[in-house]
mmCIF file of C-alpha atoms in Angstrom:
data_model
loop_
_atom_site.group_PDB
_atom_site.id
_atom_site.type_symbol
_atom_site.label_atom_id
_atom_site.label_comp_id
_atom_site.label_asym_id
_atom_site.label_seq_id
_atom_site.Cartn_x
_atom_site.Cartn_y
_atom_site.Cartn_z
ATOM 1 C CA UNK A 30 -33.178 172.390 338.179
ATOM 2 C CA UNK A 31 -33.117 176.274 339.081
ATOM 3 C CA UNK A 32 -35.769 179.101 338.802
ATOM 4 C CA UNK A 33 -36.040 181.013 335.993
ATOM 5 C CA UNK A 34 -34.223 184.002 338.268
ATOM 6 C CA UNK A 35 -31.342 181.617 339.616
ATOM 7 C CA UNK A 36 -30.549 180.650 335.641
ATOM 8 C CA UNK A 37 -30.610 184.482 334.793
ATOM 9 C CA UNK A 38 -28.366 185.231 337.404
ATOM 10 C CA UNK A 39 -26.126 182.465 336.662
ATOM 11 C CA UNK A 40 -26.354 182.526 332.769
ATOM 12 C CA UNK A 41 -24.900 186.269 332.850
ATOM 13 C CA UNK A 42 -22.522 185.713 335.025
ATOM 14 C CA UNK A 43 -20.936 182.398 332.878
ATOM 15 C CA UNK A 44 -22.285 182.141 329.553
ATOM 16 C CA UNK A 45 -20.675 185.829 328.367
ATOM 17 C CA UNK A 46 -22.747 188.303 327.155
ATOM 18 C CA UNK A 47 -24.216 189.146 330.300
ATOM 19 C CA UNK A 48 -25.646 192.611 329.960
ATOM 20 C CA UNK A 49 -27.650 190.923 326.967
ATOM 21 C CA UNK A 50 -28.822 187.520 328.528
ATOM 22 C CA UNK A 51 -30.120 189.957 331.142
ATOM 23 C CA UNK A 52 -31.343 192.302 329.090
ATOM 24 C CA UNK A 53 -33.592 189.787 327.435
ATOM 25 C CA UNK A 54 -34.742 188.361 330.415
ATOM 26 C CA UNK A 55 -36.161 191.446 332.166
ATOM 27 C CA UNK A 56 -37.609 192.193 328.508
ATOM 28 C CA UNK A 57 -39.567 189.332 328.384
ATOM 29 C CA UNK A 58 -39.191 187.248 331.408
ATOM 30 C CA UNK A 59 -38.981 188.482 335.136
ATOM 31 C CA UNK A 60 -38.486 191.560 337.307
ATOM 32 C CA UNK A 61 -35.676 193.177 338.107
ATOM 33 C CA UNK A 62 -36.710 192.751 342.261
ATOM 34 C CA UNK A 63 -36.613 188.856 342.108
ATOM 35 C CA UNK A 64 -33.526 188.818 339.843
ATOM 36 C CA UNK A 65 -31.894 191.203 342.862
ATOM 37 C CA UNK A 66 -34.304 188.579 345.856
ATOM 38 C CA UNK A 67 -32.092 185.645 344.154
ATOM 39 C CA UNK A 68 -28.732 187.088 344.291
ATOM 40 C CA UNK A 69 -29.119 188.361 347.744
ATOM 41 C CA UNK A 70 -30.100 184.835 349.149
ATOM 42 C CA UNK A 71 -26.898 183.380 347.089
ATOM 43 C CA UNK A 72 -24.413 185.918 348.267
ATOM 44 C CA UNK A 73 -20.959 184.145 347.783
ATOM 45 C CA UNK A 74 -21.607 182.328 345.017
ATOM 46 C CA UNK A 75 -18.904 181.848 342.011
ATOM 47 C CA UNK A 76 -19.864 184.971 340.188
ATOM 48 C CA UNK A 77 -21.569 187.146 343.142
ATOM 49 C CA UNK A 78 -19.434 189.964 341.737
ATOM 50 C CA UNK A 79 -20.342 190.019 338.856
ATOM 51 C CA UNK A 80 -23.875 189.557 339.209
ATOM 52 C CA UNK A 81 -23.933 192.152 341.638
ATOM 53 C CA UNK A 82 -22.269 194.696 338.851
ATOM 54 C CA UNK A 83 -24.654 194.050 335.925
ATOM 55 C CA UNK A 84 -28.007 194.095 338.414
ATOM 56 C CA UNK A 85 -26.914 197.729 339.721
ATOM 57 C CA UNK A 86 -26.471 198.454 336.278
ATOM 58 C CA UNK A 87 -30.159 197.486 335.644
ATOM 59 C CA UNK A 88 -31.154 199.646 338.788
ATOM 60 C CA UNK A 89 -32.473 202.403 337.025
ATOM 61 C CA UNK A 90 -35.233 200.906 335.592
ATOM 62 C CA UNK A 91 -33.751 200.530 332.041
ATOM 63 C CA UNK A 92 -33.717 196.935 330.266
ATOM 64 C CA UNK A 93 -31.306 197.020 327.653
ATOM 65 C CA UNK A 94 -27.886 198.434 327.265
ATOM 66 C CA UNK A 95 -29.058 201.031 324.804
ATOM 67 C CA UNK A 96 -31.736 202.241 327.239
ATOM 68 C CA UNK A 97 -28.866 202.660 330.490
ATOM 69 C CA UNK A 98 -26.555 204.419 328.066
ATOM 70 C CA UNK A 99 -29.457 206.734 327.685
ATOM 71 C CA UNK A 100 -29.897 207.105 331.211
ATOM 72 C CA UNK A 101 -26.364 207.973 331.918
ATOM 73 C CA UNK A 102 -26.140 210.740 329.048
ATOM 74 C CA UNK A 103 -29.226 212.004 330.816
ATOM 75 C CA UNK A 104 -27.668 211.879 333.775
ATOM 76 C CA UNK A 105 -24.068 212.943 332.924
ATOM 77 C CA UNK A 106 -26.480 216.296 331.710
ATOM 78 C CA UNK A 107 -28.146 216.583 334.299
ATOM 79 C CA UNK A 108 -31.408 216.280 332.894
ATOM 80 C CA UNK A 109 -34.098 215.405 335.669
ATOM 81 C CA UNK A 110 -37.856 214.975 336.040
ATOM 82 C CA UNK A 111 -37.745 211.653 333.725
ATOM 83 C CA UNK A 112 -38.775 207.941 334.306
ATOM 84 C CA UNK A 113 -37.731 204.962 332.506
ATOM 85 C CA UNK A 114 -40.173 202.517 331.345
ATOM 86 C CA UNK A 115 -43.293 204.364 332.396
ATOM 87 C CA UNK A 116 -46.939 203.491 330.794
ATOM 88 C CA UNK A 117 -48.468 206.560 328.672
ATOM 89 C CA UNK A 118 -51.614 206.069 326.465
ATOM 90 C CA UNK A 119 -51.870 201.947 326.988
ATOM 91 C CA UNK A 120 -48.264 201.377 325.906
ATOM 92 C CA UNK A 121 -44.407 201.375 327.772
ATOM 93 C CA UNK A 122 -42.324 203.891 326.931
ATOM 94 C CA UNK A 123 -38.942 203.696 327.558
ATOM 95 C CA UNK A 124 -38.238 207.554 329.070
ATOM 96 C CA UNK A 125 -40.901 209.862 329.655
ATOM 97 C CA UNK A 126 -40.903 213.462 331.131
ATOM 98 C CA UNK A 127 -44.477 213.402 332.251
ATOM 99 C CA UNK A 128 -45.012 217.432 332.814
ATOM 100 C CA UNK A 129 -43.428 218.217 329.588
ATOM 101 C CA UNK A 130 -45.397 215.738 328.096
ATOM 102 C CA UNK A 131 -41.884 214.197 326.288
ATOM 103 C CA UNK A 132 -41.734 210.136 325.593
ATOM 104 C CA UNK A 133 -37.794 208.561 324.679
ATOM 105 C CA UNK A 134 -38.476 205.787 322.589
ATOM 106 C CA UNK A 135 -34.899 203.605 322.216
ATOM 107 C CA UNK A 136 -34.757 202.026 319.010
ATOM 108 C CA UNK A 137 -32.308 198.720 318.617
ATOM 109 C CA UNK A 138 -32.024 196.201 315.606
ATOM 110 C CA UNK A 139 -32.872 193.667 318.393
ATOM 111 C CA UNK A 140 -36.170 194.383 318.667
ATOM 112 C CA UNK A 141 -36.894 196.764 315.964
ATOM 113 C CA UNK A 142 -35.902 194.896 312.649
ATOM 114 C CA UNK A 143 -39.228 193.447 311.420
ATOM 115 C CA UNK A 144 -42.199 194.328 309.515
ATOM 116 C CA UNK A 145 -44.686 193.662 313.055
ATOM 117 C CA UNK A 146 -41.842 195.598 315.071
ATOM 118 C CA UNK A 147 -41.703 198.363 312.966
ATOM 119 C CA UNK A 148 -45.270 198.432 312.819
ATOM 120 C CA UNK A 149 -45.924 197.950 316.432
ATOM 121 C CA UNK A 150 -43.892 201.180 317.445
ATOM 122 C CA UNK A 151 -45.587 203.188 314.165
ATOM 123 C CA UNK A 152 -49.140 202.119 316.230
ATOM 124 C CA UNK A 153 -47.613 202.790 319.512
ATOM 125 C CA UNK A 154 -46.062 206.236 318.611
ATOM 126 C CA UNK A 155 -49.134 207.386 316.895
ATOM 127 C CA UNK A 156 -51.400 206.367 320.432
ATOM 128 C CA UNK A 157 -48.506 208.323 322.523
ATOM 129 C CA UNK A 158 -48.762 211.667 320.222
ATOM 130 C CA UNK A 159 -52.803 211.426 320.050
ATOM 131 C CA UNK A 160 -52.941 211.950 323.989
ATOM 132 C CA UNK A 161 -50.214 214.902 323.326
ATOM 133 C CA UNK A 162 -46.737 213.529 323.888
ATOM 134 C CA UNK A 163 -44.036 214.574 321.804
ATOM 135 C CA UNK A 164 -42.219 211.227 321.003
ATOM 136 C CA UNK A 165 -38.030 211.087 320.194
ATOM 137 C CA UNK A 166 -36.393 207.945 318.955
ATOM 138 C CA UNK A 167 -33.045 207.733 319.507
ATOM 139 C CA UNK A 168 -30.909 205.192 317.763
ATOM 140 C CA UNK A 169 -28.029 202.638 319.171
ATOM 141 C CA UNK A 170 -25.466 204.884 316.794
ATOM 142 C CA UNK A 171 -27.530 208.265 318.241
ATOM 143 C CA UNK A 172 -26.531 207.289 321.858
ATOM 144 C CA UNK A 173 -22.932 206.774 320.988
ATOM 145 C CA UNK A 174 -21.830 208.589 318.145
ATOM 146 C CA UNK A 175 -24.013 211.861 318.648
ATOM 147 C CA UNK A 176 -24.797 211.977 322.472
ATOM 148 C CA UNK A 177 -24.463 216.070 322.404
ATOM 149 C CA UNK A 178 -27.359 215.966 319.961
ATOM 150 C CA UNK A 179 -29.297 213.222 322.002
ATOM 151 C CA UNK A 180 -28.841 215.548 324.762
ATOM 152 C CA UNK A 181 -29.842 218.703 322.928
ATOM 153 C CA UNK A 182 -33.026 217.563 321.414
ATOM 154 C CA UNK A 183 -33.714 216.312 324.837
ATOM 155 C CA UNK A 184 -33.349 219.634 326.417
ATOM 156 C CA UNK A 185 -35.120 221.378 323.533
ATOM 157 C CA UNK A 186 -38.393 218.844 323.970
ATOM 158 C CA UNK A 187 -38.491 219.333 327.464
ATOM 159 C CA UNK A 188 -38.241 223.090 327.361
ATOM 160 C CA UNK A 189 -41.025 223.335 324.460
ATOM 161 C CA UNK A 190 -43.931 225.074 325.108
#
């Protein structure tokens, strides 16, 4: 038997579909620093390469695919002053510019596609833009079929007055 942070580490690096088994397991299971505390103390291991790959990739503070695509574009645009995964008004928001008073939410079918999801982030949203944040959502297709427009309506919110 292995700690939840040893089976994450090894699940991703086996099973296929790593970016998502460890996507799910920072969403709703452990931290980033013991996932990275494991792999360190099993350096060597079948799959140390690979393991070492996908938790750099999680580096940035992002916990799904969707939201370190939308930390590259930022990025790639050199668009600075932002956070990932920051707490605004009682709730996490996946990017927020605090001075501009901006907040990125990511929105993927995974954990978007119910009734209480969709109502969740409707509650959520509304608390974020009563304390004076403007809130984007940004889409799976947004980030890869329009990332010139994610990036411009970026720009624009941070720029607003």
């Amino acid at each position: 038997m292995t700690a939840l942070p040893m089976t994450v580490v090894e699940a991703a690096v086996r099973r296929g579909g790593g970016p998502k088994i460890l996507d799910q397991a920072l969403q709703r299971r452990t931290h980033l620093p013991a996932l990275w505390t494991t792999h360190l103390r099993n350096k060597g291991r079948h799959g140390s390469p690979a393991a070492r790959r996908l938790l750099r990739a999680a580096d940035d503070g992002a916990r799904s695919e969707a939201e370190r695509l939308a930390a590259r574009l930022l990025n790639l645009a050199k668009i600075t002053g932002w956070k990932a995964n920051q707490r605004v008004a009682g709730y996490e928001v996946d990017v927020l510019f605090r001075g501009p008073k901006v907040a990125i939410e990511i929105d993927g079918f995974a954990f978007h596609s119910d009734s209480e999801a969709f109502q969740r982030d409707r509650t959520k949203q509304n608390a974020i833009a009563l304390v004076g944040y403007h809130v984007l959502r940004f889409t799976w297709l947004d980030l890869t079929e329009h990332p010139d427009r994610v990036v411009e309506e970026v720009r624009r919110a941070i720029r607003a007055p």
